[in-house]
Structures are given as C-alpha cells and as structure tokens.
C-alpha cells in the first residue's frame, strides 16, 4: 500500500513540474527601453575617387633567349642587376657553332671551284648548259647556307635591347638550353619614367577612368611617401585569373627605384563628382555584400528599419547609393540591439 502511495505522489509531482507556468514579466509590466543616439542625415559632395591596389612593374618586359640551342658559356648579369643597351648578357659555347661555320666556308670554296671548272668545260663544249646551271645553283646554296650559319653565330650571344634590370635568372653557366628557351627575365627602364602600377578595377570603375587622369600612389616599401601618377593605359580585356579589368598608372618617382612586384595603393581622381549620402559605420546593421539596413526614428520612442545599398566603405564611414528621401534622423548607436518593436530613449 505504501508503495502505491509513493508512486502516486511521484506521478503527481512530475505532472505538476511539466505543466505550464506563468512567465516572469517585467516587475513594472513595461518593455525594456533602449538608449540610443541619433544624428541628422544629410548628403555631401563627394569627389569621384576610385581606390585600387596592384603591383609595381615597368612598361616593357623582355624574356631574353638564344636563337639556337647549346651549352651556356657565360651569364654576365645576376638577378636585380641593371644593364645598359647593347651590353652582352650571356653567351653560348661556340665550339660547335665555329665548326659549323668553318664547314660552311669549305662548302662555299668547293662549290666555287666546281662552278669555275664547269665554266671552262662548258666553253670547251664538254658540259651542257644544264650542268653549268646546276653547279651555279650549288654555289648559291652553299653561300646561303653560310649566311644562315653566320646569322646563328651572331645570335649565340644575348645583347640587351634597351636599358633595364634582371628580374629573374632562369638558366646558369653549363646548362644545356634549347633555342628560344628563356634565360633571363628582364624589365626595361628609361630613367624612372618606365615604372608603372598595374591595378585591378571593377567594370563600373573602369568605365569611369580615362587616360590622363591624375592619381596618388603609396607604396608599401616607402611608408609615409606619396607619389604622383597618371593613368597611362586601360586594357581592353579582363584579367583571366582574377576577373578584374587592368589599368596602368605611370609613376613619377624622382630618384626612387622600387623593385618589381612591390605592392601599392592608388587613389584615382575621376570626373564623376556628385552628391552621396554618408552614414557612420556604427549605424549600419546586417550588412551583406552591397546591402544593409539602418534604423530611423519614428516619433520620439519608435524606430523603423530601412534597407540601403552600399557604394563603398571608407575608414569609419559608409557611402550609400540611396538618397533616402524623407529621412531626417538615423540611429547611430546600439543599432544592433534594435528591432521595429523596440522602445527607444534618445540621449545626447
């Protein structure tokens, strides 16, 4: 009997513990009040400035190679070393080439001797005209063959086509290379006027940029310095690897010579000045890509959620595409804690 009573008491307690209970309410019976700060919304005249980044390079890049294959005899420059136009950069071992040139000389001498003998025999009516013409053709072929070998012999050396510097040394002395295989990767320079910054921009930015527009460039290797630049070229196709459009800025570096590949940031001034709405970064909520939300006040204690489209971020400010007509005040603090049912208290 006692066992039955214990089970009944336990069941009653379990049913009571699982039952609904009234939820606790605010002791005063009122919703929480969230203190916020507000700021007036206004538009500003914003200069049409495009921010982009890229790497330093030069206008002309060259991959030097030998025309013919062979064994590299000497490489006279190292990576990072400057050179002058006409300077010998590398040579092949010319033992095989010299032998080929000597062989072609002997071939020309023999063909000339055969032709001279054919002329005498033709005069004596021993050779026919066809035989004479054949020896003449053999002589011409031997001479052309010698010219080809001599041409290849001249290109057993690599000469600098312009002033520049070596960015990468691919092959070294003693290596066997094939004809046309790059040996040295170089960038040409004309004083400092050939340095450029290649930056990637979006479709809309590309259309807003024109050749000749001015820009300001800062390089990571020269902290605190800013260099003038101008837009020198707009490439007509997108980069296949990153998908952005490439724009080249010609740098005015004075006496500075940055290495190729240094990272730089550019501010390109365009002609598309106009009015834009600027809001504090703290007022933006639920930002996703170019979309987000802000809160505006309704009366003295309510808020309304407004969708906005983001143009760009700059430091602690956000540029909007929207004009936000009819909105006077926006919430600039504690926006993350709000919803459209919130009760607010505006503080200064």
C-alpha positions in Angstrom: 0.0 0.0 0.0 2.8 2.4 0.9 4.5 1.6 -2.5 1.3 2.6 -4.3 1.1 5.9 -2.4 4.7 6.7 -3.2 4.2 6.1 -6.9 1.0 8.3 -6.9 2.9 11.1 -5.2 5.8 10.9 -7.6 3.4 11.0 -10.6 1.6 14.0 -9.2 4.8 15.8 -8.7 6.0 15.0 -12.3 2.7 16.2 -13.8 2.9 19.5 -11.8 6.6 20.1 -12.8 5.8 19.6 -16.6 2.8 21.8 -16.5 2.7 25.4 -17.9 3.6 28.2 -15.5 3.1 31.9 -16.0 6.2 33.5 -17.5 8.0 36.1 -15.5 7.3 39.6 -16.5 9.0 42.9 -16.1 8.1 43.8 -12.5 6.7 47.1 -13.8 4.8 45.4 -16.6 6.6 47.6 -19.2 9.0 46.6 -22.1 12.7 47.5 -21.8 13.8 50.9 -23.1 16.9 51.0 -25.2 19.0 54.2 -25.1 20.3 55.3 -28.5 22.0 58.3 -30.1 20.8 59.8 -33.3 22.3 62.0 -36.0 20.8 64.1 -38.8 21.0 62.6 -42.3 22.5 64.8 -45.0 24.2 64.4 -48.3 27.7 65.6 -49.1 29.6 66.5 -52.3 31.9 63.6 -52.7 34.9 63.7 -55.2 34.8 60.9 -57.7 37.8 59.0 -56.3 38.5 55.3 -57.1 40.6 53.3 -54.7 42.6 50.4 -56.2 45.7 48.3 -55.5 48.2 46.4 -57.5 51.9 45.7 -58.1 54.8 47.8 -59.4 56.1 46.9 -62.8 57.7 48.5 -65.9 56.2 49.3 -69.3 58.3 46.9 -71.2 59.2 43.3 -70.1 61.5 41.1 -72.1 62.4 37.4 -71.9 65.9 37.0 -73.4 66.8 33.7 -75.0 69.3 32.3 -77.5 68.1 31.7 -81.1 69.8 28.3 -81.2 70.3 25.6 -78.6 73.6 24.8 -77.0 75.6 24.9 -73.8 75.7 28.2 -71.9 79.2 29.5 -71.6 78.8 32.7 -69.5 76.0 34.7 -67.9 77.3 38.2 -67.2 74.4 39.5 -65.0 72.7 38.5 -61.8 69.1 39.0 -60.5 68.5 42.6 -59.7 71.4 43.9 -61.6 71.0 46.8 -64.0 72.4 46.8 -67.6 72.8 49.1 -70.5 71.5 48.9 -74.0 73.9 46.8 -76.2 75.6 45.1 -73.3 76.3 41.4 -73.6 74.2 39.5 -71.1 75.1 35.8 -71.9 76.9 33.7 -74.4 76.8 30.1 -75.7 79.8 27.8 -76.1 80.7 28.4 -79.7 82.8 25.3 -80.4 80.0 23.6 -82.3 78.9 26.8 -84.0 82.5 27.6 -85.1 82.9 24.1 -86.6 79.6 24.6 -88.5 80.8 28.0 -89.8 84.1 26.5 -90.9 82.3 23.7 -92.6 80.1 26.1 -94.5 83.2 28.1 -95.6 84.6 24.9 -97.0 81.3 24.1 -98.8 81.4 27.6 -100.4 85.0 27.1 -101.6 84.2 23.7 -103.1 81.1 25.0 -104.8 83.0 27.9 -106.3 85.8 25.6 -107.5 83.2 23.3 -109.2 81.5 26.3 -110.8 84.8 27.6 -112.2 85.6 24.2 -113.7 82.1 23.9 -115.2 82.5 27.2 -116.9 85.8 26.0 -118.6 84.2 22.7 -119.6 81.2 24.5 -121.0 83.4 26.7 -123.1 85.0 23.5 -124.4 81.6 22.1 -125.2 82.2 19.3 -122.7 79.5 20.4 -120.2 76.0 21.1 -121.2 74.2 24.3 -120.2 72.1 22.4 -117.7 75.2 21.0 -115.9 76.7 24.6 -115.8 73.4 25.9 -114.3 73.4 23.1 -111.7 76.9 24.0 -110.4 75.8 27.6 -110.3 72.8 26.7 -108.2 75.0 24.6 -105.9 77.3 27.6 -105.3 74.3 29.8 -104.5 73.0 27.2 -102.0 76.4 27.0 -100.3 76.6 30.7 -99.9 73.1 31.0 -98.4 73.9 28.1 -96.0 77.0 30.0 -94.9 74.8 33.1 -94.3 72.4 31.1 -92.1 75.2 29.7 -90.0 76.8 33.1 -89.7 73.5 34.6 -88.6 73.1 31.9 -85.9 76.7 32.5 -84.8 75.8 36.2 -84.2 72.9 35.1 -82.0 74.9 32.8 -79.8 75.2 35.9 -77.7 72.4 37.8 -76.0 72.6 41.6 -76.2 70.4 44.0 -74.2 67.9 45.7 -76.5 67.4 48.6 -74.0 68.4 49.7 -70.5 66.9 47.6 -67.8 67.4 45.2 -65.0 67.2 41.4 -64.4 64.1 40.3 -62.5 64.9 36.5 -62.8 67.8 34.4 -63.9 66.4 31.1 -65.2 69.5 29.3 -66.5 73.1 29.3 -65.4 76.5 28.5 -66.9 77.0 25.0 -68.1 73.3 24.3 -68.6 72.1 23.0 -72.0 69.2 25.1 -73.4 67.0 24.8 -76.4 66.6 27.5 -78.9 64.0 30.1 -77.7 64.1 28.9 -74.1 64.1 32.0 -71.8 67.4 32.5 -70.0 66.8 35.9 -68.4 63.6 37.7 -67.5 64.1 41.5 -67.6 62.3 44.8 -67.3 63.4 47.7 -69.3 63.7 51.2 -67.9 64.3 54.7 -69.2 65.5 56.5 -66.2 62.5 56.2 -63.8 59.8 57.1 -66.4 59.0 53.5 -67.2 57.7 52.4 -63.8 54.0 51.7 -63.6 51.5 50.4 -61.1 49.1 47.8 -62.5 45.8 47.9 -60.6 42.6 45.9 -61.0 39.2 47.7 -61.0 35.6 46.7 -61.5 33.5 47.2 -64.6 31.9 50.5 -63.4 35.3 51.8 -62.2 36.9 51.0 -65.5 34.3 53.0 -67.4 34.8 56.0 -65.1 38.5 56.1 -65.6 40.1 57.9 -68.5 43.6 58.1 -69.8 45.4 61.1 -68.5 43.6 61.4 -65.2 45.8 62.0 -62.1 46.3 59.7 -59.2 48.1 59.5 -55.9 50.1 56.3 -55.1 51.5 55.0 -51.9 54.0 52.1 -51.9 54.4 49.6 -49.0 58.2 49.9 -49.2 58.1 53.7 -48.8 56.0 54.4 -45.7 54.8 58.0 -45.4 55.6 58.9 -49.0 53.1 59.6 -51.7 53.9 59.7 -55.4 52.1 61.4 -58.2 50.9 59.2 -61.1 48.7 59.5 -64.2 46.6 56.9 -66.0 48.6 55.8 -69.0 46.6 52.8 -70.3 43.3 51.0 -69.9 43.5 47.4 -71.0 40.5 46.3 -73.2 40.1 42.8 -71.7 39.7 41.4 -68.2 42.4 39.5 -66.4 41.6 35.8 -66.8 43.0 34.9 -63.4 41.3 37.5 -61.1 38.5 38.7 -63.4 39.1 42.4 -62.9 40.0 45.0 -65.5 43.6 46.2 -65.6 44.6 49.9 -65.5 48.2 51.1 -65.7 49.4 54.2 -63.8 52.7 55.8 -64.8 54.6 56.7 -61.7 56.6 59.8 -61.1 59.3 58.5 -58.7 62.1 61.1 -58.9 65.1 59.2 -57.5 63.2 56.3 -56.1 63.7 52.9 -57.8 61.2 50.3 -56.3 61.6 46.6 -57.1 59.2 45.0 -59.5 56.4 43.3 -57.6 56.1 45.8 -54.7 52.5 46.3 -53.5 51.0 49.8 -54.0 47.7 51.5 -53.4 46.2 54.2 -55.7 43.6 56.9 -55.4 42.4 57.8 -58.9 40.6 61.1 -59.3 37.7 60.8 -61.9 35.4 63.4 -63.4 32.3 61.9 -61.8 31.9 64.2 -58.7 28.4 64.2 -57.2 26.3 64.1 -54.0 26.3 61.0 -51.9 24.8 60.0 -48.5 27.4 59.2 -45.9 26.5 57.5 -42.6 28.6 56.4 -39.7 29.7 52.7 -39.8 28.1 52.1 -36.4 24.6 52.9 -37.8 24.8 50.0 -40.3 23.3 46.6 -39.4 23.0 43.3 -41.2 25.5 44.3 -43.9 25.8 41.6 -46.7 27.7 42.5 -49.8 26.4 45.8 -51.0 23.2 45.6 -49.0 22.4 46.5 -45.4 19.9 48.2 -43.1 19.7 51.3 -40.9 17.2 52.5 -38.3 15.4 55.8 -38.5 13.3 57.3 -35.6 9.6 57.3 -35.7 8.3 59.9 -33.2 10.2 60.1 -30.0 10.3 56.4 -28.9 10.0 54.2 -32.0 12.3 53.1 -34.8 11.8 51.9 -38.4 14.2 49.6 -40.3 15.3 50.9 -43.7 17.1 48.9 -46.4 20.1 50.6 -48.0 22.6 49.9 -50.9 26.3 50.4 -50.1 28.5 52.2 -52.5 31.8 51.8 -50.6 33.4 51.8 -47.2 36.0 54.4 -46.2 37.5 54.4 -42.7 34.6 54.7 -40.3 32.1 56.0 -42.9 29.8 54.2 -45.3 28.8 55.7 -48.7 25.3 54.8 -49.9 23.8 54.7 -53.3 20.4 55.6 -52.0 19.2 59.2 -51.5 16.9 58.3 -48.6 14.3 60.9 -49.3 12.2 61.9 -46.3 14.5 60.5 -43.6 15.8 63.2 -41.2 17.3 61.3 -38.3 19.1 57.9 -38.1 20.2 55.8 -35.1 24.0 55.8 -34.7 24.5 53.8 -31.5 23.1 50.5 -30.2 21.6 49.7 -33.6 22.4 46.0 -33.2 20.0 45.7 -30.2 17.0 47.2 -32.0 14.0 45.8 -33.9 10.9 47.5 -35.1 9.1 46.7 -31.8 11.8 48.3 -29.6 11.1 51.3 -27.4 13.9 53.8 -27.5 15.1 56.7 -25.5 17.1 59.3 -27.4 20.2 60.5 -25.5 22.7 63.2 -26.3 
